[in-house]
C-alpha cells in the first residue's frame, strides 16, 4: 500500500552523504576480506552498485548493513576470480598503507586472518571491523545468526591456535 501523493514521505539522505559517512567502514571491510590489492576495486564496485540501487532502497533501511552486504558480494566475486587467476612468479612488496587499515602493523594477525576459510574470515571481519551484529552477518552470509556466531567463534579459535603455535606461547 503506497502513501497518497499529498503526504510527505521519509526520504533517504543524498548519496554523497552516504559515501562520506560509510566509505571508511566499507574500505576496512574490503581490506580485511581481500587484502590491500583487491580492496580498492571491491570498494569502488560496492559504491557503483549501491549508486545504481540506491533510488529503490526503502526509507529507514540500515544503509551501513546494506553497503556491507554489497561489499560482501563484491568480495565473494573477487575471491572467486582470484581462485581462477594464475599467480605471478615475481611479487613486488605492497607499499605500507597510511590510512590505518587492515594489512598494516600487525602483519602476523592479518596474515592469520587471511588464511581462515572465507566464511570464518567474513564473520570476524563483519563483526569486529564492520561492527555488525550477528543477525545482520547471518543475513549477509546467507545463513542464521547462530551460524554466523559459530563461524566467528570457530575463526577466533583457529586464530588463537595459529598465533599460539607461531609464537610458542600459551595464554
C-alpha positions as a Python dict, from the first residue, in 0.01 Angstrom:
ca = {
    (1, 'X'): (0, 0, 0),
    (2, 'X'): (153, 333, -103),
    (3, 'X'): (105, 669, 59),
    (4, 'X'): (-112, 928, -114),
    (5, 'X'): (86, 1188, -307),
    (6, 'X'): (-10, 1473, -72),
    (7, 'X'): (150, 1304, 236),
    (8, 'X'): (523, 1360, 292),
    (9, 'X'): (745, 1053, 260),
    (10, 'X'): (1058, 980, 459),
    (11, 'X'): (1347, 1036, 225),
    (12, 'X'): (1694, 892, 201),
    (13, 'X'): (1995, 1118, 251),
    (14, 'X'): (2184, 1227, -61),
    (15, 'X'): (2412, 950, -190),
    (16, 'X'): (2718, 1172, -148),
    (17, 'X'): (2643, 1188, 225),
    (18, 'X'): (2610, 808, 237),
    (19, 'X'): (2952, 770, 73),
    (20, 'X'): (3109, 1020, 311),
    (21, 'X'): (2957, 857, 619),
    (22, 'X'): (3020, 489, 533),
    (23, 'X'): (3317, 477, 295),
    (24, 'X'): (3576, 413, 566),
    (25, 'X'): (3381, 118, 709),
    (26, 'X'): (3330, -35, 365),
    (27, 'X'): (3701, 8, 284),
    (28, 'X'): (3805, -155, 613),
    (29, 'X'): (3574, -449, 546),
    (30, 'X'): (3705, -486, 189),
    (31, 'X'): (4068, -468, 304),
    (32, 'X'): (4013, -722, 580),
    (33, 'X'): (3840, -965, 344),
    (34, 'X'): (4056, -921, 35),
    (35, 'X'): (4383, -753, 132),
    (36, 'X'): (4521, -423, 6),
    (37, 'X'): (4549, -521, -362),
    (38, 'X'): (4186, -605, -433),
    (39, 'X'): (4020, -387, -168),
    (40, 'X'): (4011, -65, -369),
    (41, 'X'): (3842, -239, -662),
    (42, 'X'): (3585, -400, -431),
    (43, 'X'): (3522, -64, -262),
    (44, 'X'): (3464, 106, -598),
    (45, 'X'): (3242, -174, -725),
    (46, 'X'): (3043, -161, -400),
    (47, 'X'): (2961, 206, -434),
    (48, 'X'): (2889, 181, -808),
    (49, 'X'): (2640, -98, -741),
    (50, 'X'): (2498, 94, -445),
    (51, 'X'): (2453, 408, -656),
    (52, 'X'): (2250, 213, -912),
    (53, 'X'): (2031, 51, -645),
    (54, 'X'): (2004, 348, -405),
    (55, 'X'): (1686, 502, -551),
    (56, 'X'): (1498, 176, -481),
    (57, 'X'): (1622, 142, -120),
    (58, 'X'): (1330, 170, 121),
    (59, 'X'): (1348, 471, 355),
    (60, 'X'): (1452, 372, 706),
    (61, 'X'): (1683, 92, 584),
    (62, 'X'): (2009, 23, 763),
    (63, 'X'): (2234, 177, 499),
    (64, 'X'): (2559, 58, 658),
    (65, 'X'): (2443, -306, 667),
    (66, 'X'): (2316, -271, 309),
    (67, 'X'): (2657, -143, 195),
    (68, 'X'): (2843, -417, 384),
    (69, 'X'): (2615, -673, 216),
    (70, 'X'): (2706, -531, -125),
    (71, 'X'): (3075, -527, -28),
    (72, 'X'): (3045, -890, 81),
    (73, 'X'): (2906, -988, -258),
    (74, 'X'): (3180, -798, -440),
    (75, 'X'): (3443, -964, -218),
    (76, 'X'): (3299, -1307, -295),
    (77, 'X'): (3312, -1225, -667),
    (78, 'X'): (3676, -1116, -643),
    (79, 'X'): (3760, -1418, -425),
    (80, 'X'): (3616, -1650, -690),
    (81, 'X'): (3801, -1473, -972),
    (82, 'X'): (4125, -1489, -773),
    (83, 'X'): (4084, -1867, -746),
    (84, 'X'): (4088, -1890, -1126),
    (85, 'X'): (4365, -1635, -1185),
    (86, 'X'): (4725, -1752, -1239),
    (87, 'X'): (4969, -1649, -968),
    (88, 'X'): (5256, -1428, -1095),
    (89, 'X'): (5606, -1560, -1046),
    (90, 'X'): (5757, -1234, -921),
    (91, 'X'): (5575, -1047, -646),
    (92, 'X'): (5650, -688, -560),
    (93, 'X'): (5600, -585, -198),
    (94, 'X'): (5293, -375, -129),
    (95, 'X'): (5360, -22, -7),
    (96, 'X'): (5257, 40, 352),
    (97, 'X'): (4911, 187, 395),
    (98, 'X'): (4887, 529, 554),
    (99, 'X'): (4514, 505, 629),
    (100, 'X'): (4513, 278, 935),
    (101, 'X'): (4353, -15, 757),
    (102, 'X'): (4398, -392, 792),
    (103, 'X'): (4717, -508, 633),
    (104, 'X'): (4944, -269, 813),
    (105, 'X'): (5102, -300, 1153),
    (106, 'X'): (5013, -641, 1295),
    (107, 'X'): (5111, -850, 994),
    (108, 'X'): (5106, -1174, 1193),
    (109, 'X'): (4740, -1127, 1288),
    (110, 'X'): (4623, -1018, 942),
    (111, 'X'): (4820, -1299, 779),
    (112, 'X'): (4645, -1545, 1012),
    (113, 'X'): (4307, -1387, 933),
    (114, 'X'): (4378, -1415, 560),
    (115, 'X'): (4440, -1791, 600),
    (116, 'X'): (4098, -1856, 756),
    (117, 'X'): (3820, -2008, 547),
    (118, 'X'): (3618, -1733, 379),
    (119, 'X'): (3304, -1768, 596),
    (120, 'X'): (3501, -1753, 922),
    (121, 'X'): (3707, -1458, 797),
    (122, 'X'): (3392, -1278, 679),
    (123, 'X'): (3208, -1334, 1010),
    (124, 'X'): (3504, -1199, 1209),
    (125, 'X'): (3556, -901, 977),
    (126, 'X'): (3189, -801, 968),
    (127, 'X'): (3162, -824, 1347),
    (128, 'X'): (3492, -676, 1462),
    (129, 'X'): (3584, -447, 1173),
    (130, 'X'): (3239, -359, 1041),
    (131, 'X'): (3071, -356, 1384),
    (132, 'X'): (2768, -552, 1266),
    (133, 'X'): (2556, -774, 1492),
    (134, 'X'): (2539, -1147, 1418),
    (135, 'X'): (2177, -1119, 1295),
    (136, 'X'): (2289, -897, 1008),
    (137, 'X'): (2604, -1103, 949),
    (138, 'X'): (2388, -1412, 912),
    (139, 'X'): (2177, -1234, 652),
    (140, 'X'): (2486, -1121, 460),
    (141, 'X'): (2636, -1469, 463),
    (142, 'X'): (2303, -1632, 375),
    (143, 'X'): (2265, -1825, 699),
    (144, 'X'): (2128, -1784, 1052),
    (145, 'X'): (2261, -1557, 1328),
    (146, 'X'): (2363, -1872, 1518),
    (147, 'X'): (2563, -1996, 1218),
    (148, 'X'): (2731, -1656, 1185),
    (149, 'X'): (2817, -1658, 1556),
    (150, 'X'): (2952, -2015, 1520),
    (151, 'X'): (3166, -1917, 1218),
    (152, 'X'): (3311, -1624, 1414),
    (153, 'X'): (3378, -1846, 1718),
    (154, 'X'): (3548, -2109, 1501),
    (155, 'X'): (3754, -1833, 1338),
    (156, 'X'): (3864, -1696, 1677),
    (157, 'X'): (3968, -2046, 1791),
    (158, 'X'): (4163, -2101, 1468),
    (159, 'X'): (4334, -1763, 1506),
    (160, 'X'): (4434, -1839, 1865),
    (161, 'X'): (4579, -2174, 1761),
    (162, 'X'): (4775, -2023, 1473),
    (163, 'X'): (4914, -1737, 1679),
    (164, 'X'): (4997, -1960, 1979),
    (165, 'X'): (5161, -2215, 1750),
    (166, 'X'): (5362, -1944, 1575),
    (167, 'X'): (5485, -1779, 1896),
    (168, 'X'): (5513, -2088, 2112),
    (169, 'X'): (5327, -1921, 2398),
    (170, 'X'): (5003, -2026, 2562),
    (171, 'X'): (4771, -1766, 2704),
}
